[in-house]
Short mmCIF file of C-alpha atoms in Angstrom, two decimals:
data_model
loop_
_atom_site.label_atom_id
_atom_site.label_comp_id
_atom_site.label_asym_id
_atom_site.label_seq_id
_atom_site.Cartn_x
_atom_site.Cartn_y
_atom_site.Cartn_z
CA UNK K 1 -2.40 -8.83 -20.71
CA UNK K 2 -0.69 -6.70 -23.27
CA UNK K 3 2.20 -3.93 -22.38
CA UNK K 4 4.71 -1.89 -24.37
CA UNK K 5 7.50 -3.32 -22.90
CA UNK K 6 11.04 -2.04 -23.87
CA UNK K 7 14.09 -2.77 -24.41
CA UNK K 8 16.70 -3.13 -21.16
CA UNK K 9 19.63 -0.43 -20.04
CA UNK K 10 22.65 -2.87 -20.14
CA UNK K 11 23.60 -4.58 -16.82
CA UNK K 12 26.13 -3.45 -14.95
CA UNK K 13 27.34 -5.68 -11.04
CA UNK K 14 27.91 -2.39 -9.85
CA UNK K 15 23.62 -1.78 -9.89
CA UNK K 16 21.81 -1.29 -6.05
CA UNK K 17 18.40 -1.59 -8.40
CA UNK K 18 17.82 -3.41 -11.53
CA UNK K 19 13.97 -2.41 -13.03
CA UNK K 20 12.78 -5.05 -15.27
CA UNK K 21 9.90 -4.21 -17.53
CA UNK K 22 7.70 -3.13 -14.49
CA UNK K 23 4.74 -2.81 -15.16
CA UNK K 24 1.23 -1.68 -12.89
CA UNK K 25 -2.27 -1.21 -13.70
CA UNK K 26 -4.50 -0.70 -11.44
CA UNK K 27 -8.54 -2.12 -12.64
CA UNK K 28 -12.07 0.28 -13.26
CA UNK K 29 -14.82 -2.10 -11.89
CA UNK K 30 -18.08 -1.32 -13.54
CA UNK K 31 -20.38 0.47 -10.99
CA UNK K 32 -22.76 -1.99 -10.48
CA UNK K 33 -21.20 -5.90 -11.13
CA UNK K 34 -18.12 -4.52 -9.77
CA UNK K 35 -16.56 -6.29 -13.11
CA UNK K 36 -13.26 -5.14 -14.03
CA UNK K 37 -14.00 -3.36 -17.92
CA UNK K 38 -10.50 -1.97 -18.19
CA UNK K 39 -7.36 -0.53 -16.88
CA UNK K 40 -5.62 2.35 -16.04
CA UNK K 41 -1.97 1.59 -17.17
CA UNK K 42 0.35 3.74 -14.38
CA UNK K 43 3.65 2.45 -15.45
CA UNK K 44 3.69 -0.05 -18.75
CA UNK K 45 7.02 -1.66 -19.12
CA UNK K 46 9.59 0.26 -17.49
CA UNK K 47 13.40 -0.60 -17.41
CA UNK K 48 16.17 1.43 -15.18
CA UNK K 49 19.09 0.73 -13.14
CA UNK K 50 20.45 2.61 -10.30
CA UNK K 51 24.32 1.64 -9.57
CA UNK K 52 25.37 2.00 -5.54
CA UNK K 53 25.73 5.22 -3.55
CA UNK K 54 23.94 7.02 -6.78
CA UNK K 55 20.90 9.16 -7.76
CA UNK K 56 18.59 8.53 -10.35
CA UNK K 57 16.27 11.13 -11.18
CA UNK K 58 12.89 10.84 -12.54
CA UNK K 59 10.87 13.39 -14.24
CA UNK K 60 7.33 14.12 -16.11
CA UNK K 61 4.40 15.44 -15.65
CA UNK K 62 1.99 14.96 -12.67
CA UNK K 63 -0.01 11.61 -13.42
CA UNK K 64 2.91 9.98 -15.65
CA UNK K 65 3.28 7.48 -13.09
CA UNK K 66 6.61 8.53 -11.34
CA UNK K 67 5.01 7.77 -7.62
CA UNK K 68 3.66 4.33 -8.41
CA UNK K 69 6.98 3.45 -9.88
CA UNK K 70 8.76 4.23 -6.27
CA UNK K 71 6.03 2.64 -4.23
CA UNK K 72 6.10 -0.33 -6.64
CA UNK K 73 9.83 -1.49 -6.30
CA UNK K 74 9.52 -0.35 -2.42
CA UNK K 75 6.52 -3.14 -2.68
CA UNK K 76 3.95 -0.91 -0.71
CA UNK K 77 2.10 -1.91 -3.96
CA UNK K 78 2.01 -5.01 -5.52
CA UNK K 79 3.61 -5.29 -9.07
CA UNK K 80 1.03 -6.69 -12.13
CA UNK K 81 4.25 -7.66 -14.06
CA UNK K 82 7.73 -7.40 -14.37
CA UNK K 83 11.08 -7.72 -12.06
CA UNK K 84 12.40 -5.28 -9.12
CA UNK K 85 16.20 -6.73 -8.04
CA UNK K 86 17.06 -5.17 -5.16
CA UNK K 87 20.75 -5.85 -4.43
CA UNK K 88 20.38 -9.41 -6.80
CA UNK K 89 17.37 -10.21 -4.93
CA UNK K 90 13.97 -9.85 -6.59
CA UNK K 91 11.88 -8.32 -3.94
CA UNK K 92 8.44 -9.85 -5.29
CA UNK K 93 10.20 -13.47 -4.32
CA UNK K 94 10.58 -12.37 -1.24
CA UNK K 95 8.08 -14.14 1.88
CA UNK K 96 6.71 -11.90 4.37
CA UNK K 97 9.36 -12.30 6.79
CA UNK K 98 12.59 -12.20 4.41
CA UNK K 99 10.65 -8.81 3.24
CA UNK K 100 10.29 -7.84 6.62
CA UNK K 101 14.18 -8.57 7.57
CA UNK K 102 15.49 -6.14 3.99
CA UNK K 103 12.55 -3.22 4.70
CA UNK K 104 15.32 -1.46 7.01
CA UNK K 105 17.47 -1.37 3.73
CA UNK K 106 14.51 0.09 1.19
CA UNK K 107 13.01 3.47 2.95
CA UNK K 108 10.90 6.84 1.30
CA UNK K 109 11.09 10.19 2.14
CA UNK K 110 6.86 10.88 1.02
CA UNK K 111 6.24 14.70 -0.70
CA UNK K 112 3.72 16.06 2.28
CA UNK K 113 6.06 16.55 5.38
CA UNK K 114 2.35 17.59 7.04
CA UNK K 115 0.24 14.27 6.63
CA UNK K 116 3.76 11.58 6.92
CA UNK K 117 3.95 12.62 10.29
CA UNK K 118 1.49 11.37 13.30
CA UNK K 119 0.28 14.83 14.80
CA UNK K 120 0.00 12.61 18.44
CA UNK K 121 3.41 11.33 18.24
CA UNK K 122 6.31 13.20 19.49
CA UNK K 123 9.45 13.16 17.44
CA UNK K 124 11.36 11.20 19.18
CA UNK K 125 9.09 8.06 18.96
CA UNK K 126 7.97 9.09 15.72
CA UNK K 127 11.82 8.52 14.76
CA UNK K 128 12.75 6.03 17.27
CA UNK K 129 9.59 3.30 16.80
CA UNK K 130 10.90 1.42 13.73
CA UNK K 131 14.87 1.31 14.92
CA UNK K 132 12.91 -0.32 18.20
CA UNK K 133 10.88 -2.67 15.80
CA UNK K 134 13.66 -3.91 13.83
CA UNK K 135 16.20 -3.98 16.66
CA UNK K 136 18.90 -1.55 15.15
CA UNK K 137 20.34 -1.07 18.16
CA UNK K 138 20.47 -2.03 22.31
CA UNK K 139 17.63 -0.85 24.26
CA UNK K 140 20.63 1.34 26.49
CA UNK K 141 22.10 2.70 23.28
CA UNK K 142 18.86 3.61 21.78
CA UNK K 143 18.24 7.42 22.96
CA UNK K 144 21.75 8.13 22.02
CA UNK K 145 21.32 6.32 18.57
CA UNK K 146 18.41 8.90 17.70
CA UNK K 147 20.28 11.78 18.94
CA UNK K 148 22.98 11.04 16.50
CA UNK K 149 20.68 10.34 13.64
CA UNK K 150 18.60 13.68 14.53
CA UNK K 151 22.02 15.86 14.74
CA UNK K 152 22.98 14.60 11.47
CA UNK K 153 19.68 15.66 9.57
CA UNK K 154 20.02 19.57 11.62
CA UNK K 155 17.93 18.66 14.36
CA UNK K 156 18.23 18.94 18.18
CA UNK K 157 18.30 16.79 21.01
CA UNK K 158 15.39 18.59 22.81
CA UNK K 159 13.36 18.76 19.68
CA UNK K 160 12.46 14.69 21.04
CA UNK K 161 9.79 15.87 23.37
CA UNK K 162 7.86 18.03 20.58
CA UNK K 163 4.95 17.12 18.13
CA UNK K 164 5.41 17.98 14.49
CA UNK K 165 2.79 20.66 14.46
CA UNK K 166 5.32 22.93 16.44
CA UNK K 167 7.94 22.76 13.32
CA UNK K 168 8.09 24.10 9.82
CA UNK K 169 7.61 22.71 6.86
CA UNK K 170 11.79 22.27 6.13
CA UNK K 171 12.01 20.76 9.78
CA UNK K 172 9.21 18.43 8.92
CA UNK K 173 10.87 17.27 6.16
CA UNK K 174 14.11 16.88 8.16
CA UNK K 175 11.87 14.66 10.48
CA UNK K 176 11.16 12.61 7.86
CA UNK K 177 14.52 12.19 6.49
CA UNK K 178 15.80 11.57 9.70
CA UNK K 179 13.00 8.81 10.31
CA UNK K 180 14.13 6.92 7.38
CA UNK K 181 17.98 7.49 7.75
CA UNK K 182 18.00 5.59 11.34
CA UNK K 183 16.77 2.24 9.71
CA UNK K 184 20.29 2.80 8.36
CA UNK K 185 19.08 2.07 5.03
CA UNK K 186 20.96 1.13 1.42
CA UNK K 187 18.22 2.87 -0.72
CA UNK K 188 15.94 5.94 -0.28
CA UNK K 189 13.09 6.22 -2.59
CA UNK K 190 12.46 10.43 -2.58
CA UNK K 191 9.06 10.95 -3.48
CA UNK K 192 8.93 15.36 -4.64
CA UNK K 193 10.18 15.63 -0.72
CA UNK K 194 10.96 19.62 -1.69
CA UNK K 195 7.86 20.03 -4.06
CA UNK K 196 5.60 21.22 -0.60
CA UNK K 197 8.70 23.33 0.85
CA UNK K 198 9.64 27.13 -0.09
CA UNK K 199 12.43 27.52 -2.52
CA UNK K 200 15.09 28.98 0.08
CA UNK K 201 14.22 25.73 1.95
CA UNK K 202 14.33 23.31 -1.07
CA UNK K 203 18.01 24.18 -1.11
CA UNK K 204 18.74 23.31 2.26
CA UNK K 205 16.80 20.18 2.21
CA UNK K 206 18.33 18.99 -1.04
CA UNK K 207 22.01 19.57 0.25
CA UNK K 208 21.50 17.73 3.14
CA UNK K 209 20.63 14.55 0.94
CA UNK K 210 23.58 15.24 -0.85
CA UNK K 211 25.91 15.56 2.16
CA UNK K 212 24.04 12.17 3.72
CA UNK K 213 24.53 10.55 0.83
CA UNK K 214 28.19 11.24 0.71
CA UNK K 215 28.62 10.57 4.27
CA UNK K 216 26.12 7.24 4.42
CA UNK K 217 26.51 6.01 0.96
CA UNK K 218 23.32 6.07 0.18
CA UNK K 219 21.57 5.27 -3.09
CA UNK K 220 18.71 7.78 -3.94
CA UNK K 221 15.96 7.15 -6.79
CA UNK K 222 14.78 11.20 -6.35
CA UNK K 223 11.02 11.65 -8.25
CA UNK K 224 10.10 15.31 -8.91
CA UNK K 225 9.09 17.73 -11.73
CA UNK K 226 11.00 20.29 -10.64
CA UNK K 227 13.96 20.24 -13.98
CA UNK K 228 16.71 22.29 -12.16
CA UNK K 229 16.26 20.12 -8.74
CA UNK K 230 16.38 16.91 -10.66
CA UNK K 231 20.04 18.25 -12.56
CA UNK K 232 21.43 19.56 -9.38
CA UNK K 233 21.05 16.02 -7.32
CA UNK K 234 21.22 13.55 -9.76
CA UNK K 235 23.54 11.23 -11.85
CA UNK K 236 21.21 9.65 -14.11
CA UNK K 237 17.98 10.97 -15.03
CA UNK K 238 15.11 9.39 -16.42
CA UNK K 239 12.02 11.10 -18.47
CA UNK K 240 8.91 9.66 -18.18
CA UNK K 241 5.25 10.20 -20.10
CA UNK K 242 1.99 8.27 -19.99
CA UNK K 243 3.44 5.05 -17.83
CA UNK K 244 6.51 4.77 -20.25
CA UNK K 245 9.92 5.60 -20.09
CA UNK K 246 10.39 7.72 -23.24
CA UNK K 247 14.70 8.67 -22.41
CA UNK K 248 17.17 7.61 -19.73
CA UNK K 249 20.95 9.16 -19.31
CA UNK K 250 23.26 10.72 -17.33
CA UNK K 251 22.61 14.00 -16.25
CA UNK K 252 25.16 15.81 -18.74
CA UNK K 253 24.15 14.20 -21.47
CA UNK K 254 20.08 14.45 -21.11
CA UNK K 255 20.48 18.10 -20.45
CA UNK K 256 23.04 19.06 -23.11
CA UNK K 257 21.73 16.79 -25.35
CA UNK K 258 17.69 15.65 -25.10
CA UNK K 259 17.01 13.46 -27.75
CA UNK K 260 13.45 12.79 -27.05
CA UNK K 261 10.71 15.51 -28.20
CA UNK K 262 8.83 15.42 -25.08
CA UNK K 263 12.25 16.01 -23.27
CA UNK K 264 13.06 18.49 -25.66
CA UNK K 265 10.13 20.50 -24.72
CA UNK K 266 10.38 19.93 -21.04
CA UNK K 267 13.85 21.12 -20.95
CA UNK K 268 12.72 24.24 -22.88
CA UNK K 269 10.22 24.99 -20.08
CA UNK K 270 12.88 25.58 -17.67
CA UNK K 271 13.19 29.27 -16.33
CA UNK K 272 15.93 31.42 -16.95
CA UNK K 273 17.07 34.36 -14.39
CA UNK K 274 18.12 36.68 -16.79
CA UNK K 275 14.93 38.58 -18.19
CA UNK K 276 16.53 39.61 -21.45
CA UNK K 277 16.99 35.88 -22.56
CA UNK K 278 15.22 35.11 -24.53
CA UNK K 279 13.48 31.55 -24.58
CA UNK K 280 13.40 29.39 -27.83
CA UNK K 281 10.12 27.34 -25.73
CA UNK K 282 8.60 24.27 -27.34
CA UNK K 283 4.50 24.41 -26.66
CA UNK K 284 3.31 21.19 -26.95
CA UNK K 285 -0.85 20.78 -28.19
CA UNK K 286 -3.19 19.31 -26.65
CA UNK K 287 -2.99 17.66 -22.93
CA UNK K 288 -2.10 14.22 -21.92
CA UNK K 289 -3.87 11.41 -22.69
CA UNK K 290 -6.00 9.18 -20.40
CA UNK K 291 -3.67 6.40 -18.88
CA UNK K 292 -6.90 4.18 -19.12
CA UNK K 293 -7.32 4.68 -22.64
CA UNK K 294 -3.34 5.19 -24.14
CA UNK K 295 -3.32 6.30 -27.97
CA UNK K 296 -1.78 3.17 -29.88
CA UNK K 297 1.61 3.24 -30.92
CA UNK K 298 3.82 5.81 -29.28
CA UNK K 299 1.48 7.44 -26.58
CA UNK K 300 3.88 10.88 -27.32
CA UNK K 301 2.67 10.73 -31.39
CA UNK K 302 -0.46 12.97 -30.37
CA UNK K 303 1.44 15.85 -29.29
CA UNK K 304 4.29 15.63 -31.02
CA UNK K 305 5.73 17.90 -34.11
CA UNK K 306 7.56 15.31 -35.55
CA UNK K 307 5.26 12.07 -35.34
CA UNK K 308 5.26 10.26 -38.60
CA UNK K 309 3.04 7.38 -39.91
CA UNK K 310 4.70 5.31 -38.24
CA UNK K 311 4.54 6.36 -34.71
CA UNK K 312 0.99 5.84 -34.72
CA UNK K 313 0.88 2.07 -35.24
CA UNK K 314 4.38 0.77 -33.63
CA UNK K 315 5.88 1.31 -30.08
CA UNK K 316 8.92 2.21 -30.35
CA UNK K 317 11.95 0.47 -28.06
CA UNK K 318 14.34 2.39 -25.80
CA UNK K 319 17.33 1.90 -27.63
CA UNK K 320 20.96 2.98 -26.74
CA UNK K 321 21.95 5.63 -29.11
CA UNK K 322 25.33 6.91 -27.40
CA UNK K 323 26.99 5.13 -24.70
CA UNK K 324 24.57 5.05 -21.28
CA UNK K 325 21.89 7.34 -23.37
CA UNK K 326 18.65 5.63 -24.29
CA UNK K 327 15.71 6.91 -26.37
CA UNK K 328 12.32 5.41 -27.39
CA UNK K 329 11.82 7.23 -30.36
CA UNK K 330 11.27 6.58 -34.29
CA UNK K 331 13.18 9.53 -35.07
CA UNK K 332 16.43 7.61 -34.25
CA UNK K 333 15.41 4.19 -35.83
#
């Protein structure tokens, strides 16, 4: 098996999640022999680290592989190369039962608030049944335990008894949150959990994760495509395009200084309020390429402005160019 694997974000002890060269492809059987006669490379050698009580953010467009990523080092899918460390421990060592003992710690928030939820469950189990699985806390302190979780993600006490078809979309979401938060977890993969809400909602949803975060600690690894979410919440934000991780940075930097083409253009795609600005946007040709059939090379050189010779032939490495900002790009060789 070949991948374009790149080059590593330095190491730092202070990391909750160290991404090694992850890679996933998932096989096209033949119709008939059921023979596998190729691949469709989601994520192809991707490197990141998220340090403790932090939030990565990870962008691109729809397809790029940003959701197979989270459920990857979550292990809901099994990894076809590559290392996830999850507090030193590489979770693909792991047995069923020393997997089943740290799945309290690892927890997602999933996009659609309307099909995460059991429509025959009332809230109260629906948050309660995995604190009674994994024995969080006493039988006699349990109904109290989820009243405290629910409180702290804006819900009520008598909002136990109801099924999630009676709420909104934003207190759907705060269902879900509040499911995952009572595992009392370490790290909460966010898959687009506002992408499905209205905006006025978004907001509220996205500064309660903040304020749990700074009152749990938590660690966050927040997937959208939605720019200006992604530089409100995060710390570190990493681009993504056909399975690859194309730039990685902190926040400040990416947006105040893209390096990347692709980024370059997605950051000139942002809206503006003021109608009189006027927009200097990048239109990139063409559309994106097949992840079961990736150009050669740098899968970015067919849409890109400034591809040279050599970005058809040679994969480029996701080198540090400034302190804590990587690139994959020739342009910078």
């Amino acid at each position: 098996m070949e991948s374009s694997v790149k080059a590593v974000p330095s190491v730092d002890s202070s990391n909750l999640v160290e991404v090694r060269n992850l890679v996933k492809w998932f096989p096209i059987k033949s119709s008939f022999f059921k023979r596998t006669i190729g691949n469709v490379k989601a994520v192809d050698g991707v490197s990141f680290n998220i340090k403790r009580g932090k939030t990565m953010g990870l962008v691109g467009e729809s397809g790029c592989g940003k959701t197979t990523i989270g459920r990857t080092m979550l292990r809901l899918m099994e990894k076809t190369s590559g290392d996830v460390k999850f507090d030193g421990e590489d979770i693909f060592s792991l047995s069923k039962s020393e997997l089943r003992h740290i799945r309290p710690r690892m927890q997602v928030v999933f996009q659609d608030p309307y099909s995460s939820l059991s429509p025959r469950v009332p809230v109260g189990e629906i948050i309660g049944e995995a604190v009674r699985e994994h024995d969080i806390v006493s039988k006699k302190d349990h109904d109290d335990y989820i009243t405290l979780v629910m409180q702290a993600c804006g819900l009520r006490d008598y909002h136990k008894s109801r099924y999630p078809h009676e709420f909104s979309g934003g207190q759907r979401q705060r269902i879900c949150i509040a499911r995952a938060l009572a595992l009392n977890p370490d790290f909460i993969v966010c898959d687009e959990p506002v992408s499905a809400l209205d905006v006025s909602i978004q907001a509220q949803i996205i500064n309660l994760l903040k304020q749990l975060q700074q009152d749990f600690g938590l660690t966050y690894l927040f997937i959208s495509h939605d720019l200006s979410v992604v530089e409100y919440i995060s710390d570190t934000v990493g681009v993504m395009y056909l399975g690859s991780l194309v730039e990685f940075a902190d926040t400040e930097s990416l947006y105040n200084e893209p390096m990347h083409p692709y980024t370059q253009a997605l950051l000139s795609a942002i809206p503006v309020a003021d109608p009189d600005a006027k927009m200097d946007r990048i239109m990139l040709q063409g559309s994106i390429p097949s992840p079961a059939n990736k150009p050669k090379g740098c899968t970015f050189h067919t849409r890109c402005e400034k591809a040279m010779d050599q970005c058809a032939v040679e994969v480029p490495a996701l080198n540090e160019l400034k302190p804590g900002h990587h690139c994959a790009c020739h342009l910078y060789a």
